Amino acid sequence: MSKVTGFLAALVLLIGMSPVWAETPGQITVTGEGSVFAVPDMATVTMGASAEAETAKSAMEQTSATTAAILEQLTASGVAARDIQTSDLTLMPVWSNRGSPDTRPTIDGYQASNRVTVRVRDLAALGTILDAVLSDGANQLGGLQFTVADPAPLLDEARIKAVADAQAKAQLYATAAGVELGALLSLSEAGSQMPRPEMFGMARMADAGVPMAQGETELRASVTLVYQIKMR
């Protein structure tokens, strides 16, 4: 066998042993959104008391007295103990001359504050309850959130709508691109969203009865689907 013939034979053998790489199929990734609207049946509101005094003890006593009056009023209004929670009890000095480079800061007094978070399940009584606690000395109102007591079924409905939205988008893109959808490779939830608390100031709460309109609340879900593209 000549050298040329031997080289060609070896080349053919090498080619025959080389792997055949299949084309890697493409993918389509889509995100779907789903939302559900419902009439709220519960409200969560944050309120509190704050006081300043010359001594730390006096500031704390005033805040504690106001907080106790708020809790008593909430109980008298029919709010269950499990729906009332105190938090963020703070006490800090009140400084003077703090911004002056030539004068040493001094403590003029102390400020104490306490926060109460309450769930109101009787929405018809919400305005009256807020008016009552304001009359009892509450001087801090943080946020109001209208929601539903059992959001799980509504969130599930939003998730179903989100998947259907993603499926429709995937089919639309595949048709527009002239390809066919293959197997679903992955499904992941991008997140779900509950209503956000509405922030409002004391001026909005000044009227007697504190009129409220809860309207509808929206619950949202988002999913991401990844499909394989069929090879033709």
Short mmCIF file of C-alpha atoms in Angstrom, two decimals, residues 41-166:
data_model
loop_
_atom_site.label_atom_id
_atom_site.label_comp_id
_atom_site.label_asym_id
_atom_site.label_seq_id
_atom_site.Cartn_x
_atom_site.Cartn_y
_atom_site.Cartn_z
CA ASP A 41 -63.81 42.54 53.25
CA MET A 42 -61.05 43.68 55.63
CA ALA A 43 -58.83 46.69 56.25
CA THR A 44 -55.45 46.92 57.95
CA VAL A 45 -54.57 50.30 59.40
CA THR A 46 -51.50 51.50 61.28
CA MET A 47 -51.91 54.15 63.95
CA GLY A 48 -49.96 55.29 66.95
CA ALA A 49 -49.15 57.79 69.65
CA SER A 50 -46.19 60.08 70.10
CA ALA A 51 -45.32 62.52 72.87
CA GLU A 52 -42.49 64.86 73.82
CA ALA A 53 -41.55 65.82 77.39
CA GLU A 54 -38.63 67.12 79.40
CA THR A 55 -37.92 63.68 80.87
CA ALA A 56 -37.84 60.28 79.33
CA LYS A 57 -40.24 58.95 81.96
CA SER A 58 -42.84 61.62 81.26
CA ALA A 59 -42.66 61.11 77.49
CA MET A 60 -43.09 57.37 77.92
CA GLU A 61 -45.96 57.77 80.40
CA GLN A 62 -47.88 60.08 78.05
CA THR A 63 -47.37 57.74 75.10
CA SER A 64 -48.37 54.71 77.17
CA ALA A 65 -51.53 56.43 78.39
CA THR A 66 -52.58 57.33 74.85
CA THR A 67 -51.76 53.84 73.58
CA ALA A 68 -53.85 52.31 76.38
CA ALA A 69 -56.78 54.56 75.43
CA ILE A 70 -56.45 53.49 71.78
CA LEU A 71 -56.45 49.80 72.72
CA GLU A 72 -59.44 50.27 74.99
CA GLN A 73 -61.36 52.07 72.27
CA LEU A 74 -60.57 49.37 69.72
CA THR A 75 -61.80 46.67 72.09
CA ALA A 76 -64.95 48.67 72.84
CA SER A 77 -65.54 48.99 69.08
CA GLY A 78 -65.63 45.21 68.75
CA VAL A 79 -62.16 44.59 67.34
CA ALA A 80 -60.89 41.18 68.47
CA ALA A 81 -57.67 40.95 70.47
CA ARG A 82 -56.07 38.78 67.76
CA ASP A 83 -56.49 41.67 65.30
CA ILE A 84 -54.58 44.21 67.43
CA GLN A 85 -50.79 44.34 67.70
CA THR A 86 -48.44 46.92 69.20
CA SER A 87 -44.91 47.40 67.85
CA ASP A 88 -42.04 49.83 67.37
CA LEU A 89 -41.97 51.27 70.88
CA THR A 90 -39.24 53.93 70.73
CA LEU A 91 -37.67 56.52 73.04
CA MET A 92 -35.10 59.00 71.82
CA PRO A 93 -33.61 62.34 72.89
CA VAL A 94 -34.63 65.62 71.31
CA TRP A 95 -31.45 67.58 70.53
CA SER A 96 -30.85 71.30 70.15
CA ASN A 97 -27.94 73.11 68.47
CA ARG A 98 -27.16 69.93 66.57
CA GLY A 99 -26.47 71.77 63.33
CA SER A 100 -24.23 74.42 64.84
CA PRO A 101 -20.47 73.76 64.50
CA ASP A 102 -19.64 76.19 67.34
CA THR A 103 -22.12 74.97 69.94
CA ARG A 104 -22.17 71.59 71.61
CA PRO A 105 -25.52 69.80 71.11
CA THR A 106 -27.69 69.48 74.19
CA ILE A 107 -30.71 67.36 75.03
CA ASP A 108 -33.87 69.47 75.28
CA GLY A 109 -36.18 66.59 76.06
CA TYR A 110 -37.32 63.17 74.95
CA GLN A 111 -39.75 61.77 72.41
CA ALA A 112 -41.54 58.46 72.84
CA SER A 113 -43.77 56.71 70.32
CA ASN A 114 -45.69 53.48 69.98
CA ARG A 115 -47.42 51.95 66.98
CA VAL A 116 -50.62 49.92 66.81
CA THR A 117 -51.55 47.81 63.80
CA VAL A 118 -55.19 46.75 63.66
CA ARG A 119 -57.24 44.60 61.30
CA VAL A 120 -60.81 45.83 60.92
CA ARG A 121 -63.14 43.15 59.61
CA ASP A 122 -66.31 45.26 59.83
CA LEU A 123 -65.62 47.80 57.11
CA ALA A 124 -68.84 49.64 57.79
CA ALA A 125 -67.40 50.62 61.17
CA LEU A 126 -63.95 51.62 59.91
CA GLY A 127 -64.56 55.37 59.70
CA THR A 128 -66.18 55.48 63.13
CA ILE A 129 -63.32 53.49 64.68
CA LEU A 130 -60.69 55.82 63.22
CA ASP A 131 -62.58 58.88 64.41
CA ALA A 132 -62.81 57.38 67.91
CA VAL A 133 -59.10 56.62 68.23
CA LEU A 134 -58.22 60.09 66.95
CA SER A 135 -60.45 61.54 69.64
CA ASP A 136 -58.62 59.42 72.21
CA GLY A 137 -55.28 60.96 71.25
CA ALA A 138 -53.86 58.96 68.37
CA ASN A 139 -51.60 61.38 66.50
CA GLN A 140 -49.94 59.05 63.99
CA LEU A 141 -51.60 57.31 61.05
CA GLY A 142 -49.28 55.36 58.81
CA GLY A 143 -51.16 53.48 56.13
CA LEU A 144 -54.47 51.93 55.17
CA GLN A 145 -54.76 48.72 53.18
CA PHE A 146 -58.04 47.29 51.92
CA THR A 147 -57.74 43.58 51.27
CA VAL A 148 -59.54 40.26 51.54
CA ALA A 149 -59.35 37.99 54.55
CA ASP A 150 -58.72 34.87 52.43
CA PRO A 151 -56.73 35.83 49.32
CA ALA A 152 -55.57 32.30 48.41
CA PRO A 153 -58.46 31.38 46.04
CA LEU A 154 -58.21 34.75 44.31
CA LEU A 155 -54.45 34.45 43.86
CA ASP A 156 -54.93 30.97 42.40
CA GLU A 157 -57.41 32.41 39.91
CA ALA A 158 -54.89 35.12 38.99
CA ARG A 159 -52.19 32.45 38.50
CA ILE A 160 -54.47 30.45 36.15
CA LYS A 161 -55.07 33.60 34.11
CA ALA A 162 -51.33 34.32 34.04
CA VAL A 163 -50.56 30.83 32.65
CA ALA A 164 -53.28 31.20 30.00
CA ASP A 165 -51.88 34.60 29.04
CA ALA A 166 -48.37 33.16 28.69
#
